[in-house]
């Protein structure tokens, strides 16, 4: 026999309450019954019930496309999300880098759904900490609102905007496609956001320590073209150490 979803049981129960009230005038009975129904619902869907209020997530499957649109893995991984000011732990999730959306599974319906982005303050996934920047929190036109990977936070911050773009094309054998990473880096210094991509652009922002930073980069053989993420983070970390 197929088990009825917990949320459906709750709805059916609450719909029957008016008839129960007519037959039972004991308000404490009604109150206890509602509490029991809610308790059963929360037990069935878990402590993550507060998250299950976003729209359904659906992306058409294109078998000819290579790769996927998610951050690191296309299989749900446990993470943590700060939603409506509260942290929720051990939440199976995916981060869609094309749509810039956080995806979870609604355990009541079993369907994939998007979290309401405006209610997500931050989340942790695959060992990385992501924060949501709002339009009124940016001080530069070069950075758009959305989720950013906080790679370093000190006297300067390093933010990375992780994105993927789907490229499709027609060939003699049919349609072809692939997802490509489009990453952007930002240094935040004195409340100002600076987009950086090269050693020169980083040194321009951190020019007050340019000489020792150049020396550090050379000594540690930092390669901005081969591993831009590591190089920028290492420079920012060393900059902070020079400020102490």
GROMACS .gro file of N, CA and C in nm, residues 104-236:
model
  399
  104UNK      N    1   1.722   2.218  -0.366
  104UNK     CA    2   1.710   2.116  -0.263
  104UNK      C    3   1.599   2.019  -0.303
  105UNK      N    4   1.581   1.915  -0.224
  105UNK     CA    5   1.472   1.819  -0.246
  105UNK      C    6   1.366   1.840  -0.139
  106UNK      N    7   1.243   1.859  -0.181
  106UNK     CA    8   1.131   1.870  -0.087
  106UNK      C    9   1.093   1.729  -0.044
  107UNK      N   10   1.122   1.696   0.081
  107UNK     CA   11   1.097   1.559   0.128
  107UNK      C   12   0.948   1.532   0.147
  108UNK      N   13   0.866   1.635   0.140
  108UNK     CA   14   0.723   1.613   0.147
  108UNK      C   15   0.668   1.565   0.014
  109UNK      N   16   0.716   1.630  -0.096
  109UNK     CA   17   0.667   1.595  -0.229
  109UNK      C   18   0.765   1.510  -0.308
  110UNK      N   19   0.890   1.510  -0.266
  110UNK     CA   20   0.992   1.435  -0.338
  110UNK      C   21   1.044   1.506  -0.461
  111UNK      N   22   1.000   1.632  -0.484
  111UNK     CA   23   1.039   1.708  -0.602
  111UNK      C   24   1.156   1.801  -0.572
  112UNK      N   25   1.234   1.827  -0.676
  112UNK     CA   26   1.341   1.926  -0.664
  112UNK      C   27   1.279   2.065  -0.663
  113UNK      N   28   1.333   2.154  -0.581
  113UNK     CA   29   1.280   2.289  -0.576
  113UNK      C   30   1.393   2.388  -0.552
  114UNK      N   31   1.367   2.511  -0.595
  114UNK     CA   32   1.463   2.619  -0.575
  114UNK      C   33   1.431   2.688  -0.443
  115UNK      N   34   1.535   2.723  -0.370
  115UNK     CA   35   1.514   2.806  -0.253
  115UNK      C   36   1.489   2.949  -0.300
  116UNK      N   37   1.408   3.023  -0.227
  116UNK     CA   38   1.381   3.163  -0.262
  116UNK      C   39   1.510   3.241  -0.239
  117UNK      N   40   1.571   3.288  -0.346
  117UNK     CA   41   1.704   3.348  -0.337
  117UNK      C   42   1.711   3.465  -0.239
  118UNK      N   43   1.608   3.548  -0.237
  118UNK     CA   44   1.609   3.666  -0.150
  118UNK      C   45   1.609   3.630  -0.002
  119UNK      N   46   1.578   3.502   0.029
  119UNK     CA   47   1.573   3.458   0.169
  119UNK      C   48   1.697   3.378   0.208
  120UNK      N   49   1.786   3.357   0.111
  120UNK     CA   50   1.912   3.287   0.139
  120UNK      C   51   2.021   3.390   0.166
  121UNK      N   52   2.074   3.390   0.288
  121UNK     CA   53   2.181   3.483   0.323
  121UNK      C   54   2.318   3.428   0.288
  122UNK      N   55   2.335   3.297   0.310
  122UNK     CA   56   2.464   3.233   0.285
  122UNK      C   57   2.444   3.082   0.283
  123UNK      N   58   2.543   3.011   0.229
  123UNK     CA   59   2.539   2.865   0.236
  123UNK      C   60   2.680   2.809   0.223
  124UNK      N   61   2.698   2.688   0.277
  124UNK     CA   62   2.825   2.618   0.270
  124UNK      C   63   2.805   2.491   0.188
  125UNK      N   64   2.892   2.470   0.090
  125UNK     CA   65   2.880   2.352   0.005
  125UNK      C   66   3.017   2.316  -0.049
  126UNK      N   67   3.051   2.187  -0.043
  126UNK     CA   68   3.181   2.137  -0.090
  126UNK      C   69   3.297   2.211  -0.023
  127UNK      N   70   3.279   2.246   0.103
  127UNK     CA   71   3.385   2.312   0.178
  127UNK      C   72   3.405   2.458   0.145
  128UNK      N   73   3.315   2.517   0.069
  128UNK     CA   74   3.325   2.659   0.034
  128UNK      C   75   3.208   2.736   0.093
  129UNK      N   76   3.236   2.860   0.131
  129UNK     CA   77   3.136   2.947   0.192
  129UNK      C   78   3.088   3.050   0.089
  130UNK      N   79   2.959   3.048   0.063
  130UNK     CA   80   2.899   3.140  -0.033
  130UNK      C   81   2.812   3.242   0.039
  131UNK      N   82   2.817   3.366  -0.006
  131UNK     CA   83   2.734   3.472   0.050
  131UNK      C   84   2.654   3.536  -0.063
  132UNK      N   85   2.540   3.590  -0.027
  132UNK     CA   86   2.458   3.659  -0.128
  132UNK      C   87   2.477   3.808  -0.114
  133UNK      N   88   2.515   3.871  -0.223
  133UNK     CA   89   2.530   4.016  -0.226
  133UNK      C   90   2.404   4.077  -0.286
  134UNK      N   91   2.353   4.179  -0.219
  134UNK     CA   92   2.234   4.247  -0.267
  134UNK      C   93   2.274   4.371  -0.347
  135UNK      N   94   2.180   4.420  -0.423
  135UNK     CA   95   2.208   4.536  -0.508
  135UNK      C   96   2.252   4.656  -0.425
  136UNK      N   97   2.191   4.674  -0.308
  136UNK     CA   98   2.224   4.792  -0.228
  136UNK      C   99   2.348   4.772  -0.142
  137UNK      N  100   2.410   4.652  -0.149
  137UNK     CA  101   2.530   4.628  -0.069
  137UNK      C  102   2.656   4.640  -0.153
  138UNK      N  103   2.642   4.665  -0.282
  138UNK     CA  104   2.759   4.678  -0.368
  138UNK      C  105   2.792   4.825  -0.390
  139UNK      N  106   2.920   4.852  -0.403
  139UNK     CA  107   2.963   4.990  -0.423
  139UNK      C  108   3.032   5.007  -0.558
  140UNK      N  109   3.013   4.912  -0.646
  140UNK     CA  110   3.075   4.920  -0.778
  140UNK      C  111   2.979   4.862  -0.881
  141UNK      N  112   2.974   4.926  -0.996
  141UNK     CA  113   2.883   4.878  -1.100
  141UNK      C  114   2.936   4.751  -1.166
  142UNK      N  115   3.059   4.711  -1.135
  142UNK     CA  116   3.118   4.596  -1.201
  142UNK      C  117   3.080   4.463  -1.136
  143UNK      N  118   3.002   4.466  -1.032
  143UNK     CA  119   2.963   4.343  -0.964
  143UNK      C  120   2.811   4.337  -0.954
  144UNK      N  121   2.754   4.224  -0.994
  144UNK     CA  122   2.609   4.211  -0.993
  144UNK      C  123   2.563   4.133  -0.869
  145UNK      N  124   2.440   4.154  -0.825
  145UNK     CA  125   2.387   4.080  -0.709
  145UNK      C  126   2.385   3.930  -0.738
  146UNK      N  127   2.397   3.851  -0.633
  146UNK     CA  128   2.394   3.706  -0.648
  146UNK      C  129   2.481   3.638  -0.546
  147UNK      N  130   2.510   3.509  -0.567
  147UNK     CA  131   2.592   3.432  -0.474
  147UNK      C  132   2.739   3.441  -0.514
  148UNK      N  133   2.824   3.463  -0.412
  148UNK     CA  134   2.968   3.472  -0.434
  148UNK      C  135   3.041   3.381  -0.336
  149UNK      N  136   3.146   3.317  -0.387
  149UNK     CA  137   3.230   3.231  -0.305
  149UNK      C  138   3.328   3.319  -0.227
  150UNK      N  139   3.318   3.317  -0.093
  150UNK     CA  140   3.407   3.396  -0.009
  150UNK      C  141   3.537   3.317   0.010
  151UNK      N  142   3.637   3.347  -0.071
  151UNK     CA  143   3.762   3.272  -0.067
  151UNK      C  144   3.854   3.319   0.044
  152UNK      N  145   3.843   3.445   0.081
  152UNK     CA  146   3.927   3.499   0.190
  152UNK      C  147   3.857   3.620   0.250
  153UNK      N  148   3.866   3.631   0.382
  153UNK     CA  149   3.805   3.745   0.451
  153UNK      C  150   3.899   3.795   0.559
  154UNK      N  151   3.951   3.915   0.539
  154UNK     CA  152   4.041   3.976   0.635
  154UNK      C  153   4.034   4.127   0.618
  155UNK      N  154   4.149   4.193   0.621
  155UNK     CA  155   4.149   4.337   0.594
  155UNK      C  156   4.108   4.363   0.449
  156UNK      N  157   4.132   4.263   0.365
  156UNK     CA  158   4.076   4.261   0.229
  156UNK      C  159   4.000   4.131   0.212
  157UNK      N  160   3.906   4.130   0.122
  157UNK     CA  161   3.828   4.010   0.093
  157UNK      C  162   3.849   3.968  -0.052
  158UNK      N  163   3.845   3.836  -0.072
  158UNK     CA  164   3.851   3.782  -0.207
  158UNK      C  165   3.720   3.711  -0.235
  159UNK      N  166   3.647   3.759  -0.334
  159UNK     CA  167   3.520   3.700  -0.374
  159UNK      C  168   3.533   3.644  -0.515
  160UNK      N  169   3.469   3.531  -0.536
  160UNK     CA  170   3.472   3.469  -0.667
  160UNK      C  171   3.329   3.444  -0.714
  161UNK      N  172   3.297   3.493  -0.831
  161UNK     CA  173   3.167   3.467  -0.890
  161UNK      C  174   3.181   3.347  -0.983
  162UNK      N  175   3.124   3.235  -0.942
  162UNK     CA  176   3.132   3.113  -1.022
  162UNK      C  177   3.009   3.106  -1.112
  163UNK      N  178   3.033   3.091  -1.240
  163UNK     CA  179   2.924   3.083  -1.337
  163UNK      C  180   2.954   2.976  -1.441
  164UNK      N  181   2.849   2.926  -1.502
  164UNK     CA  182   2.861   2.838  -1.618
  164UNK      C  183   2.767   2.888  -1.726
  165UNK      N  184   2.811   2.875  -1.848
  165UNK     CA  185   2.729   2.914  -1.963
  165UNK      C  186   2.716   2.794  -2.056
  166UNK      N  187   2.596   2.772  -2.106
  166UNK     CA  188   2.572   2.662  -2.199
  166UNK      C  189   2.593   2.711  -2.342
  167UNK      N  190   2.687   2.649  -2.410
  167UNK     CA  191   2.712   2.679  -2.551
  167UNK      C  192   2.655   2.566  -2.635
  168UNK      N  193   2.570   2.600  -2.731
  168UNK     CA  194   2.508   2.501  -2.819
  168UNK      C  195   2.535   2.538  -2.965
  169UNK      N  196   2.547   2.436  -3.046
  169UNK     CA  197   2.573   2.459  -3.187
  169UNK      C  198   2.519   2.340  -3.268
  170UNK      N  199   2.485   2.368  -3.392
  170UNK     CA  200   2.438   2.263  -3.483
  170UNK      C  201   2.557   2.210  -3.563
  171UNK      N  202   2.562   2.079  -3.579
  171UNK     CA  203   2.668   2.016  -3.657
  171UNK      C  204   2.605   1.922  -3.759
  172UNK      N  205   2.689   1.862  -3.841
  172UNK     CA  206   2.638   1.768  -3.941
  172UNK      C  207   2.577   1.644  -3.878
  173UNK      N  208   2.613   1.618  -3.752
  173UNK     CA  209   2.561   1.501  -3.681
  173UNK      C  210   2.446   1.536  -3.587
  174UNK      N  211   2.405   1.662  -3.588
  174UNK     CA  212   2.297   1.705  -3.499
  174UNK      C  213   2.344   1.814  -3.405
  175UNK      N  214   2.271   1.836  -3.299
  175UNK     CA  215   2.305   1.939  -3.203
  175UNK      C  216   2.419   1.893  -3.112
  176UNK      N  217   2.505   1.989  -3.076
  176UNK     CA  218   2.612   1.965  -2.981
  176UNK      C  219   2.610   2.077  -2.878
  177UNK      N  220   2.663   2.048  -2.762
  177UNK     CA  221   2.665   2.151  -2.659
  177UNK      C  222   2.759   2.115  -2.545
  178UNK      N  223   2.796   2.216  -2.469
  178UNK     CA  224   2.881   2.195  -2.353
  178UNK      C  225   2.869   2.312  -2.257
  179UNK      N  226   2.892   2.283  -2.130
  179UNK     CA  227   2.894   2.388  -2.028
  179UNK      C  228   3.037   2.436  -2.009
  180UNK      N  229   3.054   2.566  -2.003
  180UNK     CA  230   3.187   2.624  -1.981
  180UNK      C  231   3.186   2.712  -1.856
  181UNK      N  232   3.295   2.704  -1.782
  181UNK     CA  233   3.310   2.786  -1.661
  181UNK      C  234   3.347   2.928  -1.699
  182UNK      N  235   3.279   3.023  -1.638
  182UNK     CA  236   3.309   3.165  -1.655
  182UNK      C  237   3.325   3.223  -1.514
  183UNK      N  238   3.449   3.233  -1.468
  183UNK     CA  239   3.473   3.277  -1.331
  183UNK      C  240   3.524   3.421  -1.327
  184UNK      N  241   3.481   3.495  -1.226
  184UNK     CA  242   3.525   3.633  -1.206
  184UNK      C  243   3.571   3.649  -1.062
  185UNK      N  244   3.678   3.728  -1.043
  185UNK     CA  245   3.734   3.750  -0.910
  185UNK      C  246   3.724   3.897  -0.872
  186UNK      N  247   3.702   3.919  -0.742
  186UNK     CA  248   3.690   4.055  -0.691
  186UNK      C  249   3.769   4.068  -0.561
  187UNK      N  250   3.842   4.178  -0.550
  187UNK     CA  251   3.905   4.217  -0.425
  187UNK      C  252   3.822   4.328  -0.364
  188UNK      N  253   3.793   4.314  -0.236
  188UNK     CA  254   3.716   4.418  -0.166
  188UNK      C  255   3.810   4.485  -0.067
  189UNK      N  256   3.837   4.611  -0.089
  189UNK     CA  257   3.929   4.686  -0.003
  189UNK      C  258   3.865   4.820   0.031
  190UNK      N  259   3.858   4.848   0.160
  190UNK     CA  260   3.796   4.972   0.208
  190UNK      C  261   3.653   4.987   0.156
  191UNK      N  262   3.583   4.874   0.147
  191UNK     CA  263   3.443   4.877   0.107
  191UNK      C  264   3.419   4.891  -0.042
  192UNK      N  265   3.526   4.892  -0.121
  192UNK     CA  266   3.513   4.909  -0.266
  192UNK      C  267   3.545   4.776  -0.335
  193UNK      N  268   3.461   4.739  -0.432
  193UNK     CA  269   3.479   4.614  -0.506
  193UNK      C  270   3.561   4.639  -0.632
  194UNK      N  271   3.668   4.562  -0.648
  194UNK     CA  272   3.754   4.574  -0.766
  194UNK      C  273   3.761   4.440  -0.837
  195UNK      N  274   3.724   4.435  -0.963
  195UNK     CA  275   3.740   4.311  -1.038
  195UNK      C  276   3.886   4.296  -1.078
  196UNK      N  277   3.942   4.178  -1.052
  196UNK     CA  278   4.082   4.152  -1.083
  196UNK      C  279   4.094   4.021  -1.161
  197UNK      N  280   4.198   4.013  -1.242
  197UNK     CA  281   4.219   3.890  -1.319
  197UNK      C  282   4.366   3.858  -1.338
  198UNK      N  283   4.451   3.956  -1.317
  198UNK     CA  284   4.594   3.938  -1.340
  198UNK      C  285   4.673   3.988  -1.220
  199UNK      N  286   4.800   3.956  -1.219
  199UNK     CA  287   4.888   4.004  -1.112
  199UNK      C  288   4.889   4.156  -1.110
  200UNK      N  289   4.895   4.217  -1.226
  200UNK     CA  290   4.899   4.363  -1.234
  200UNK      C  291   4.774   4.426  -1.173
  201UNK      N  292   4.658   4.370  -1.203
  201UNK     CA  293   4.533   4.428  -1.149
  201UNK      C  294   4.524   4.410  -0.998
  202UNK      N  295   4.578   4.299  -0.947
  202UNK     CA  296   4.579   4.277  -0.802
  202UNK      C  297   4.671   4.378  -0.735
  203UNK      N  298   4.790   4.397  -0.791
  203UNK     CA  299   4.887   4.490  -0.732
  203UNK      C  300   4.838   4.634  -0.739
  204UNK      N  301   4.756   4.664  -0.837
  204UNK     CA  302   4.701   4.799  -0.848
  204UNK      C  303   4.610   4.830  -0.729
  205UNK      N  304   4.535   4.728  -0.684
  205UNK     CA  305   4.445   4.746  -0.570
  205UNK      C  306   4.525   4.750  -0.439
  206UNK      N  307   4.628   4.666  -0.431
  206UNK     CA  308   4.707   4.654  -0.307
  206UNK      C  309   4.840   4.726  -0.320
  207UNK      N  310   4.840   4.840  -0.385
  207UNK     CA  311   4.964   4.910  -0.417
  207UNK      C  312   5.039   4.960  -0.294
  208UNK      N  313   4.972   4.973  -0.180
  208UNK     CA  314   5.042   5.018  -0.059
  208UNK      C  315   5.143   4.915  -0.009
  209UNK      N  316   5.131   4.789  -0.058
  209UNK     CA  317   5.227   4.684  -0.022
  209UNK      C  318   5.279   4.615  -0.149
  210UNK      N  319   5.287   4.690  -0.255
  210UNK     CA  320   5.321   4.633  -0.385
  210UNK      C  321   5.458   4.565  -0.387
  211UNK      N  322   5.558   4.628  -0.331
  211UNK     CA  323   5.694   4.573  -0.336
  211UNK      C  324   5.705   4.439  -0.262
  212UNK      N  325   5.664   4.430  -0.134
  212UNK     CA  326   5.674   4.300  -0.065
  212UNK      C  327   5.582   4.193  -0.125
  213UNK      N  328   5.470   4.234  -0.182
  213UNK     CA  329   5.380   4.137  -0.244
  213UNK      C  330   5.440   4.080  -0.372
  214UNK      N  331   5.505   4.164  -0.450
  214UNK     CA  332   5.572   4.115  -0.571
  214UNK      C  333   5.684   4.018  -0.535
  215UNK      N  334   5.755   4.050  -0.430
  215UNK     CA  335   5.863   3.962  -0.383
  215UNK      C  336   5.806   3.828  -0.338
  216UNK      N  337   5.693   3.832  -0.266
  216UNK     CA  338   5.628   3.710  -0.218
  216UNK      C  339   5.579   3.624  -0.335
  217UNK      N  340   5.520   3.688  -0.434
  217UNK     CA  341   5.468   3.616  -0.550
  217UNK      C  342   5.579   3.546  -0.627
  218UNK      N  343   5.693   3.614  -0.641
  218UNK     CA  344   5.806   3.554  -0.713
  218UNK      C  345   5.867   3.440  -0.634
  219UNK      N  346   5.884   3.459  -0.504
  219UNK     CA  347   5.945   3.356  -0.419
  219UNK      C  348   5.861   3.230  -0.415
  220UNK      N  349   5.728   3.245  -0.422
  220UNK     CA  350   5.638   3.130  -0.414
  220UNK      C  351   5.589   3.083  -0.551
  221UNK      N  352   5.646   3.142  -0.656
  221UNK     CA  353   5.615   3.102  -0.793
  221UNK      C  354   5.464   3.097  -0.820
  222UNK      N  355   5.397   3.204  -0.781
  222UNK     CA  356   5.252   3.210  -0.803
  222UNK      C  357   5.224   3.236  -0.950
  223UNK      N  358   5.138   3.153  -1.008
  223UNK     CA  359   5.107   3.163  -1.150
  223UNK      C  360   4.961   3.200  -1.169
  224UNK      N  361   4.938   3.324  -1.209
  224UNK     CA  362   4.802   3.374  -1.223
  224UNK      C  363   4.728   3.310  -1.340
  225UNK      N  364   4.797   3.275  -1.445
  225UNK     CA  365   4.730   3.216  -1.560
  225UNK      C  366   4.691   3.071  -1.535
  226UNK      N  367   4.780   2.996  -1.469
  226UNK     CA  368   4.755   2.854  -1.447
  226UNK      C  369   4.661   2.829  -1.329
  227UNK      N  370   4.676   2.908  -1.223
  227UNK     CA  371   4.592   2.888  -1.104
  227UNK      C  372   4.561   3.024  -1.043
  228UNK      N  373   4.472   3.095  -1.109
  228UNK     CA  374   4.438   3.232  -1.068
  228UNK      C  375   4.378   3.236  -0.927
  229UNK      N  376   4.290   3.141  -0.897
  229UNK     CA  377   4.225   3.140  -0.766
  229UNK      C  378   4.327   3.130  -0.653
  230UNK      N  379   4.417   3.036  -0.663
  230UNK     CA  380   4.519   3.017  -0.559
  230UNK      C  381   4.610   3.138  -0.547
  231UNK      N  382   4.650   3.194  -0.660
  231UNK     CA  383   4.742   3.308  -0.658
  231UNK      C  384   4.680   3.429  -0.590
  232UNK      N  385   4.557   3.460  -0.623
  232UNK     CA  386   4.492   3.578  -0.565
  232UNK      C  387   4.471   3.560  -0.415
  233UNK      N  388   4.429   3.440  -0.375
  233UNK     CA  389   4.407   3.414  -0.232
  233UNK      C  390   4.538   3.423  -0.155
  234UNK      N  391   4.645   3.366  -0.209
  234UNK     CA  392   4.775   3.370  -0.141
  234UNK      C  393   4.824   3.513  -0.125
  235UNK      N  394   4.806   3.594  -0.228
  235UNK     CA  395   4.846   3.734  -0.221
  235UNK      C  396   4.766   3.808  -0.114
  236UNK      N  397   4.635   3.784  -0.109
  236UNK     CA  398   4.549   3.850  -0.010
  236UNK      C  399   4.588   3.808   0.132
   0.00000   0.00000   0.00000
